[in-house]
XYZ file of C-alpha atoms in Angstrom:
499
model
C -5.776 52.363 1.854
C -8.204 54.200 3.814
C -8.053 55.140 7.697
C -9.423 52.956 10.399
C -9.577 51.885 13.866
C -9.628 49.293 16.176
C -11.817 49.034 19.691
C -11.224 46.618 21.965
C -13.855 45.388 24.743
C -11.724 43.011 27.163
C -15.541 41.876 28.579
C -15.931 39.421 31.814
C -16.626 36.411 29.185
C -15.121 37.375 25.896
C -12.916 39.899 24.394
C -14.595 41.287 21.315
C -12.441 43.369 18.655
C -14.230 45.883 16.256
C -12.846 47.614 13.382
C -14.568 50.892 12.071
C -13.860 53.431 9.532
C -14.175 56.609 10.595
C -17.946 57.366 9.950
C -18.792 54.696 12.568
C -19.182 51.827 10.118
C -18.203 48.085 11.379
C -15.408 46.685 9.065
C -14.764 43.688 10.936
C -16.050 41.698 14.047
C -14.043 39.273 15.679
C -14.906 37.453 19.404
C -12.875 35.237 21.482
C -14.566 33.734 24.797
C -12.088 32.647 27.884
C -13.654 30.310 31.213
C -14.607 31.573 34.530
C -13.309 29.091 37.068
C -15.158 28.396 40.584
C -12.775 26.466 42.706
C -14.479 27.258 45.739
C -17.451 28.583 46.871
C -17.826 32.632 46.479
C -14.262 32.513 44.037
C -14.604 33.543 40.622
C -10.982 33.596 39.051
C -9.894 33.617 35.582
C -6.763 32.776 33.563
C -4.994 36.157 32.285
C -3.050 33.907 29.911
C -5.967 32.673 27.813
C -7.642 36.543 28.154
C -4.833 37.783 26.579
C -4.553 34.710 24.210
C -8.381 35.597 23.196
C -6.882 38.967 22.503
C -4.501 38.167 20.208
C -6.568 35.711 17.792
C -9.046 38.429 17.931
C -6.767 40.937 16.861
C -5.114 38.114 14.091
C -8.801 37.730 13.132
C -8.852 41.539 12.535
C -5.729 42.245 10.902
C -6.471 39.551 7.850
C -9.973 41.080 7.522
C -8.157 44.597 7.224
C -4.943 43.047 4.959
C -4.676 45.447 2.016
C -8.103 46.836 2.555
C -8.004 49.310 5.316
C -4.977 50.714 7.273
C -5.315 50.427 11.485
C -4.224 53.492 12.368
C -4.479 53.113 16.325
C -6.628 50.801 18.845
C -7.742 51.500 22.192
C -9.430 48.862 24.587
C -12.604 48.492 27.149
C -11.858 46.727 29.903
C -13.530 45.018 32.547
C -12.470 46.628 36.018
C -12.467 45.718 39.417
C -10.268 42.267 38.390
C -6.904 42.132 39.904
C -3.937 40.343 38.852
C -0.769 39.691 40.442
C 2.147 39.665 38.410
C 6.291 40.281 38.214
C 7.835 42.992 36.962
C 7.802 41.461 33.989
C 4.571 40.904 33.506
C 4.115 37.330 33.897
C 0.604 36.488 36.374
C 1.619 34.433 39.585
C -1.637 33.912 40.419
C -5.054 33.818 38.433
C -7.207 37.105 38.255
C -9.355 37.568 40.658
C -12.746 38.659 38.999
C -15.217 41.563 40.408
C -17.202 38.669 40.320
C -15.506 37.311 43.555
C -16.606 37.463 47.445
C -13.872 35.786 48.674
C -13.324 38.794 50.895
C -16.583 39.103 52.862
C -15.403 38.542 56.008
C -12.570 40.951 55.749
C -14.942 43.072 54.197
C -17.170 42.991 57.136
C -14.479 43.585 59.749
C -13.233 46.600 58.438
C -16.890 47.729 58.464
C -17.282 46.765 62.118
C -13.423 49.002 62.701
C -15.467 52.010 61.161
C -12.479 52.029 58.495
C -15.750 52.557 55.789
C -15.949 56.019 55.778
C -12.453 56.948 55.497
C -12.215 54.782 52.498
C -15.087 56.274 50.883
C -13.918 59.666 51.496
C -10.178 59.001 49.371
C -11.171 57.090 46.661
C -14.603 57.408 45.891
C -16.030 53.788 46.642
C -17.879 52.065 49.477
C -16.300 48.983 50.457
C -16.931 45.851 48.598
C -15.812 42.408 48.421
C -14.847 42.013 44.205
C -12.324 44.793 44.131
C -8.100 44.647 43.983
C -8.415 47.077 47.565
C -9.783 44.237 49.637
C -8.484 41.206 47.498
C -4.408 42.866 47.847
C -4.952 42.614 51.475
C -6.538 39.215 51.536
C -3.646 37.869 49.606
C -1.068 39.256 51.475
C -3.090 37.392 54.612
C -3.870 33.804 53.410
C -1.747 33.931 50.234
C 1.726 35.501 51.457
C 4.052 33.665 49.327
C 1.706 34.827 46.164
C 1.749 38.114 47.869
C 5.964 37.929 48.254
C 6.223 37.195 44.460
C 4.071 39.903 43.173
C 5.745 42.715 41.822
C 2.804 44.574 40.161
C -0.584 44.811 41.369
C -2.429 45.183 38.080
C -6.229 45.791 36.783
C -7.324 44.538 33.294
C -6.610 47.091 30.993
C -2.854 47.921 32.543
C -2.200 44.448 32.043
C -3.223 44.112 28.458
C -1.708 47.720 27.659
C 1.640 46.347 29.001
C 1.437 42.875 26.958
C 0.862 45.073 23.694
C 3.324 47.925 24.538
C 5.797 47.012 27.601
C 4.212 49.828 29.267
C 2.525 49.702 32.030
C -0.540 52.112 31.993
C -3.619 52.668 32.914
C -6.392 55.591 32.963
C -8.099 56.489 35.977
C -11.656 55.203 35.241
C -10.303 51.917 35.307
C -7.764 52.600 38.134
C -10.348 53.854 40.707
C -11.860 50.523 40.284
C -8.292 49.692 41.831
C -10.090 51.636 44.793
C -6.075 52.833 45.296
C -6.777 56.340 43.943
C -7.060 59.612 45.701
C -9.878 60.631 43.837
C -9.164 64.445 44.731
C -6.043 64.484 43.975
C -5.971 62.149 41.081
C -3.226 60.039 42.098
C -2.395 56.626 44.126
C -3.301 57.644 47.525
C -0.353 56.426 50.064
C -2.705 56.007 52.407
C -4.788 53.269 50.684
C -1.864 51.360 49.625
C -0.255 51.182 53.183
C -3.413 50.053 54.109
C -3.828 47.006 52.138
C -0.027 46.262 52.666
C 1.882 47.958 49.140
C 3.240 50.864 47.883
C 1.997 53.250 45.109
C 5.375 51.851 42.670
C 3.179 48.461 42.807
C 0.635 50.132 40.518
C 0.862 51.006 36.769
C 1.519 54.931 35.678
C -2.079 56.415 35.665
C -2.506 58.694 32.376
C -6.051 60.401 31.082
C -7.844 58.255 28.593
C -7.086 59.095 24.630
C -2.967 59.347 25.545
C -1.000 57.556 23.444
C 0.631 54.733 25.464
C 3.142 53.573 22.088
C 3.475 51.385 19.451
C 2.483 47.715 19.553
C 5.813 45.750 20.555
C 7.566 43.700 17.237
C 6.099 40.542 19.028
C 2.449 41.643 19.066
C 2.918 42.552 14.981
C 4.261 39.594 14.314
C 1.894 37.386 16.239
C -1.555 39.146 15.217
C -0.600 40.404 11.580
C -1.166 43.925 12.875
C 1.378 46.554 10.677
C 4.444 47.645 12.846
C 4.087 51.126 14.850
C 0.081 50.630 14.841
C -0.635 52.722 18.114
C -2.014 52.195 21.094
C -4.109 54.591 22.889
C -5.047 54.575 26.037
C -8.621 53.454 26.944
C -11.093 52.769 30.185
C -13.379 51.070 32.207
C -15.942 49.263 30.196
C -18.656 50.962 31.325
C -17.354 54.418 30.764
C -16.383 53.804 27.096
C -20.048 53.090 26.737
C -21.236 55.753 27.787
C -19.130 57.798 25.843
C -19.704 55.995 22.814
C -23.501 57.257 23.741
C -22.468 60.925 24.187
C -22.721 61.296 27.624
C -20.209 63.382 28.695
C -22.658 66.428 30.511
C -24.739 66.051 33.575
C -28.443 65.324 33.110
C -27.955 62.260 30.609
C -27.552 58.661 32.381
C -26.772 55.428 30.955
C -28.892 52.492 32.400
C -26.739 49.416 31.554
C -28.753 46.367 31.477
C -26.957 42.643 31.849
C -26.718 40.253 34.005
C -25.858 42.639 36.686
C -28.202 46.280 35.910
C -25.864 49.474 36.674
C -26.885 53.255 37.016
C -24.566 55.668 35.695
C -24.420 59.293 36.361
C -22.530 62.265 34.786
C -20.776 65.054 37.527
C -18.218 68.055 36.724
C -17.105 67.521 40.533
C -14.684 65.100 42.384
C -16.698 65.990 45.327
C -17.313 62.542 46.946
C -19.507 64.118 49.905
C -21.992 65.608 46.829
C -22.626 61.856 45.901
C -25.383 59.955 47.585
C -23.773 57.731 49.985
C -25.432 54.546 48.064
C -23.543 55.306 45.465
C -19.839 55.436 43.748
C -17.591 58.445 42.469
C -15.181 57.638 39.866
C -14.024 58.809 37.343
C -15.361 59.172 33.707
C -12.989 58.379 30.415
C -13.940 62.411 29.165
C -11.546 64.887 30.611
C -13.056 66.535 33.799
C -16.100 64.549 34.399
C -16.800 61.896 36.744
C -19.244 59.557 36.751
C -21.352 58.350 39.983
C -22.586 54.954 39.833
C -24.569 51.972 41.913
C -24.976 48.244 41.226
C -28.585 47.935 41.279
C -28.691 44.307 41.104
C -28.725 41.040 39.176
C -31.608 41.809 37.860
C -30.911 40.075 34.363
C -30.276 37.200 36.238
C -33.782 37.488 38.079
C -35.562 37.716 35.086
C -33.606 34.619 33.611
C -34.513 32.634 37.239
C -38.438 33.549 36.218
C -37.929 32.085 32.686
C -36.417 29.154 33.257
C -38.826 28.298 36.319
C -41.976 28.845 34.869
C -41.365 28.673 30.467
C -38.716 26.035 30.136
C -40.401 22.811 29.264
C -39.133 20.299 32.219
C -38.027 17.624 29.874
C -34.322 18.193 29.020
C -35.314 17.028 25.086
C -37.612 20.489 24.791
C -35.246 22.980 25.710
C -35.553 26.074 24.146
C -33.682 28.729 23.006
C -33.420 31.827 25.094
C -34.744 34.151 22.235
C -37.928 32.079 21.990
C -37.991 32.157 26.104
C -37.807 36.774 25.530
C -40.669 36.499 23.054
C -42.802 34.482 25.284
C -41.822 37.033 27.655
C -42.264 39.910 26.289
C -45.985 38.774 24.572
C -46.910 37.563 28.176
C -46.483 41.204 30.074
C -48.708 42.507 27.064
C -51.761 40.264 28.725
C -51.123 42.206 32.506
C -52.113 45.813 32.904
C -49.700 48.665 34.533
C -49.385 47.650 37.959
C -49.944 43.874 37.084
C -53.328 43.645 38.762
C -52.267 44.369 42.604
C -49.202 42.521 42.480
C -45.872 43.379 43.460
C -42.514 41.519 43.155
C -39.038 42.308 45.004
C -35.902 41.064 43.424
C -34.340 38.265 44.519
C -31.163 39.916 45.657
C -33.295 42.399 47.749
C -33.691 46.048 47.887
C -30.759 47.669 46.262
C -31.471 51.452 48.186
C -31.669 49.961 51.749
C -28.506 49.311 53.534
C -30.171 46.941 56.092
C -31.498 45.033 52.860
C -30.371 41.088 52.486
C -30.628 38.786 49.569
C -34.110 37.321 48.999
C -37.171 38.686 47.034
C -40.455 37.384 45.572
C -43.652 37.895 45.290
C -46.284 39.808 47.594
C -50.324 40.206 47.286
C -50.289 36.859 44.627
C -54.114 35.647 44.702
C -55.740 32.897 42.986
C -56.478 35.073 39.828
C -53.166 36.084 39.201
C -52.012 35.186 36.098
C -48.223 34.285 34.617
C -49.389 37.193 32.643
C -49.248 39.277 36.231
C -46.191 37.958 37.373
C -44.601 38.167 34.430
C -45.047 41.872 34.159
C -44.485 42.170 38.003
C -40.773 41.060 38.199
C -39.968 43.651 35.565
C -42.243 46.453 37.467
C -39.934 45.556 40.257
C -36.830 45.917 38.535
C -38.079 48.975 36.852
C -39.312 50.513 40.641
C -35.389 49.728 41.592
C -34.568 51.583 38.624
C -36.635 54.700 39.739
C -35.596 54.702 43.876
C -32.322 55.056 42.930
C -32.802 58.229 39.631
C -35.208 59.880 42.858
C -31.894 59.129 44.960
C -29.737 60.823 41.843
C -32.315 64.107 41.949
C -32.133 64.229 46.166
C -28.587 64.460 45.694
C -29.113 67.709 43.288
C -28.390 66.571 40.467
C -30.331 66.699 37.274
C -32.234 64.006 35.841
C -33.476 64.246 32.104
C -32.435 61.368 29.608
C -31.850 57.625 30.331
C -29.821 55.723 27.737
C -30.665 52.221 28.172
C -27.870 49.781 26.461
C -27.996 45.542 27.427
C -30.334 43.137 26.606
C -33.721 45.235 27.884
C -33.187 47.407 25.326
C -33.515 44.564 22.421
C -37.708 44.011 23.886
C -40.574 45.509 22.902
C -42.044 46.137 25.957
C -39.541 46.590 28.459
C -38.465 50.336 28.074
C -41.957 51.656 27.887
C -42.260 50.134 31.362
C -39.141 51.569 32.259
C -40.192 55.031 31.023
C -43.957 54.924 32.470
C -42.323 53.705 35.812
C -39.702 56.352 35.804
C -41.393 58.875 33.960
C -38.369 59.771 32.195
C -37.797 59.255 28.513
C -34.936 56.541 27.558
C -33.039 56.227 24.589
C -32.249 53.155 22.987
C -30.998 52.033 19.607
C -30.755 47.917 18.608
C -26.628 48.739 18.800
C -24.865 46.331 20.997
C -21.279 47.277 21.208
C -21.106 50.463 22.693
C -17.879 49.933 24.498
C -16.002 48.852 21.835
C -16.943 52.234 20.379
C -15.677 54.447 22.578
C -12.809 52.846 22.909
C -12.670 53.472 19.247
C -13.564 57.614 19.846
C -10.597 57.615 22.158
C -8.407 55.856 19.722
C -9.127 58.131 16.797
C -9.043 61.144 18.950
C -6.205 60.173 20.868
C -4.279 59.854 17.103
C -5.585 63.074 15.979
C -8.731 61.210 13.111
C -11.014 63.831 15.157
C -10.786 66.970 16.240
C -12.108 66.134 19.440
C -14.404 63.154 21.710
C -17.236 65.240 20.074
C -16.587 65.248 16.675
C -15.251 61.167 17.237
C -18.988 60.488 18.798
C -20.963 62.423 16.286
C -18.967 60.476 13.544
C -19.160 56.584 15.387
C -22.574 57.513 17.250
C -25.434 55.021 15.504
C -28.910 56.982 15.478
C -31.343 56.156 18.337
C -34.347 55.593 18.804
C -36.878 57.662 22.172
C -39.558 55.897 24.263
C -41.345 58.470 25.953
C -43.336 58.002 29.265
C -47.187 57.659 29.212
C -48.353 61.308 31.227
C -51.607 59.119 31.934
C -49.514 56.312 33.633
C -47.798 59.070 35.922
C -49.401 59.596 39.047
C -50.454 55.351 39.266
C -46.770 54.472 38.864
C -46.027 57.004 41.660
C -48.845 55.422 44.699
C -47.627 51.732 43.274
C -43.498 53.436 43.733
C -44.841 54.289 47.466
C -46.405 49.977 47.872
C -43.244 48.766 46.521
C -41.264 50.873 48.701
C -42.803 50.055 51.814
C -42.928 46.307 51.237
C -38.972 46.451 50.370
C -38.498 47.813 54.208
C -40.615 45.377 55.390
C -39.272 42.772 53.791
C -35.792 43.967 54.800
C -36.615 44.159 58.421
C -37.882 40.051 58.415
């Protein structure tokens, strides 16, 4: 039987398992969804039970596909970070998993802001303060939850959780840990400091080890429940986002990745742990290569903007004509070729406001719309918007000294037409983009087959895996326009932020 391995991407909605032989080609797909639950307003929890459940059918999926075809030699997973769950020592959740998706913690949020606690914070481990991750949601549990709180053991993210269900060992790697915002991310280790804060101690926390170590073997249970062979090897992997991006080769500074979902991320390559070199807008973590970190912003929800716009203004009303969302892109995307650059005057602000000012609030819309505006115009407007967002913070990136020369553009803009060449004119960088949509998954597979010795090294693993892609180059004749419409969008955003 020939080699092969297995990535895992433990996603927000569904855990999707890949299989690939070692020149990059997919064996076997497999994709098990789990429920986000909304008991109260601003809560977004899940059920680790059925995530891990998904995992395992996944994985059974997997293993028959492979049966007597292809031997797994090792797996490594993807995870969402920024989720926290509360367990024992044995493992066993005593409360749901809090999501990144959850603001439960605003107010406590807000108060240490007030205390001036902010900068301290920043300075140890990398991140601003903000209301979806374990550093604010410990402390809120051991407030209003302190029986919760009393029971729980281990603090745990995503991927420590799942590496301890398929191993009994409770790992992580420090991408995915800093999203813990408990690491000194200096002295890459749990800061003391930060856990005192938020009421724990560092033992709390799994062992942090670089991505591509080998954690162990699967446990006898996890063979015999998924069909996997005994001693197939896990290896450790990282933050979702990170195994992306190093499934797209960027491990060197001057090559971002531009992820584009629901939520639209910026990601940034640095060879220093200097937090004070990062623009303060922004986030230093840490990167699943060895010695590189990554800096970071949300920019928005800008995929959920642009699905607001669709269903407001191209979804028939009557519940009987609903249509699909692929017909909803292509009308879309054939619309913003019937609007000019600059969408005939107008401008349009994202609904969750300006992501580069810090006195910025939710709320957006449109400004300058006349009577001759067209759904053409405002069609190509939102995504102008999102694309100006897109080029505040890069000029942010460059202010900060560091360089700025290729966008890799992965998420659902990168399946249309039209929407990178706006992203390139606007920017007036060129992007990358290939019609590939499981990045993570790959470079969790990279740091499995490295991490087993398949390749040499993470280069050799993403020269093998890497699928060819495609450039979109900016328009030079678009350059100096999209710069005096950068300088209108800017100053309506502070306006707009000071109503």
């Amino acid at each position: 039987m020939q080699d092969a391995i297995l990535g895992l991407d433990i996603g927000t909605n569904s855990t999707k398992a890949i299989l690939f032989d070692l020149s990059g080609r997919e064996l076997a797909v497999a994709q098990q969804g789990y429920r986000l639950h909304t008991p109260q307003s601003g809560w977004a929890e899940e059920d680790p039970d059925e995530v891990w459940q998904a995992a395992l059918t996944a994985l059974q999926q997997i293993a028959s596909a492979a049966a007597g075809q292809w031997h797994i030699r090792a797996l490594a997973m993807a995870a969402q970070s920024g989720s926290l769950i509360p367990c024992r020592a044995d493992g066993t959740a005593v409360y749901p998993m809090i999501t990144w998706l959850d603001s439960r913690t605003e107010e406590l949020v807000k108060q240490w802001q007030e205390a001036g606690r902010e900068a301290r914070i920043r300075k140890l481990s990398g991140w601003s303060l903000f209301p979806g991750l374990p550093f604010p949601n410990i402390a809120w549990l051991g407030q209003f939850q302190p029986d919760v709180f009393a029971r729980t053991e281990r603090f745990l993210g995503v991927l420590d959780f799942m590496n301890y269900r398929l191993t009994g060992q409770f790992c992580t790697d420090f991408s995915a840990g800093a999203e813990m915002q408990l690491v000194d991310v200096a002295a890459s280790h749990w800061s003391d400091e930060l856990a005192e804060i938020v009421g724990i101690t560092p033992d709390q926390l799994a062992q942090l080890a670089p991505a591509g170590t080998v954690i162990g073997p699967i446990t006898a249970e996890v063979s015999q429940r998924t069909g996997l062979p005994p001693g197939t090897l896990v290896v450790n992997g990282g933050h979702a986002q990170c195994c992306a991006a190093l499934g797209m080769g960027m491990t060197e500074p001057g090559k971002l990745m531009l992820a584009s979902g629901t939520a639209w991320v910026i990601n940034a390559i640095t060879t220093s742990p200097d937090v004070t070199a990062a623009p303060a807008s922004m986030n230093l973590s840490y990167h699943v290569a060895p010695q590189r970190w990554t800096i970071s912003q949300l920019l928005g929800g800008f995929g959920a903007t642009v699905e607001w716009w669709l269903r407001e203004n191209l979804q028939p009303a009557a519940p009987e004509q609903v249509l699909d969302r692929r017909h909803l892109f292509a009308q879309f995307d054939d619309l913003i070729r019937h609007s000019p650059p600059g969408s005939n005057g107008l401008l349009f602000l994202p609904l969750g406001g300006g992501a580069q000012l810090a006195e910025s609030r939710p709320g957006g819309g449109f400004i300058g719309l006349r009577l001759d505006h067209t759904r053409a115009d405002m069609a190509r407007a939102v995504l102008e918007g999102v694309a100006f967002e897109v080029r505040w913070a890069l000029d942010t990136v460059r202010q900060a000294g560091l360089p700025v020369e290729q966008v890799w553009l992965s998420g659902g803009a990168s399946q249309s037409p039209v929407w990178p060449q706006i992203l390139a004119d606007v920017t007036g960088l060129p992007f990358t983009l290939t019609g590939y949509g499981n990045w993570p998954a790959l470079g969790a597979a990279v740091l499995a087959g490295t991490g087993v010795g398949l390749f040499e090294s993470l280069a050799e693993g993403i020269g093998r895996l890497q699928p060819p892609g495609r450039q979109v180059v900016p328009a030079e004749a678009q350059r100096a326009f999209y710069n005096e419409r950068l300088a209108a969008y800017q100053q309506a955003s502070r306006h707009l932020a000071e109503v």
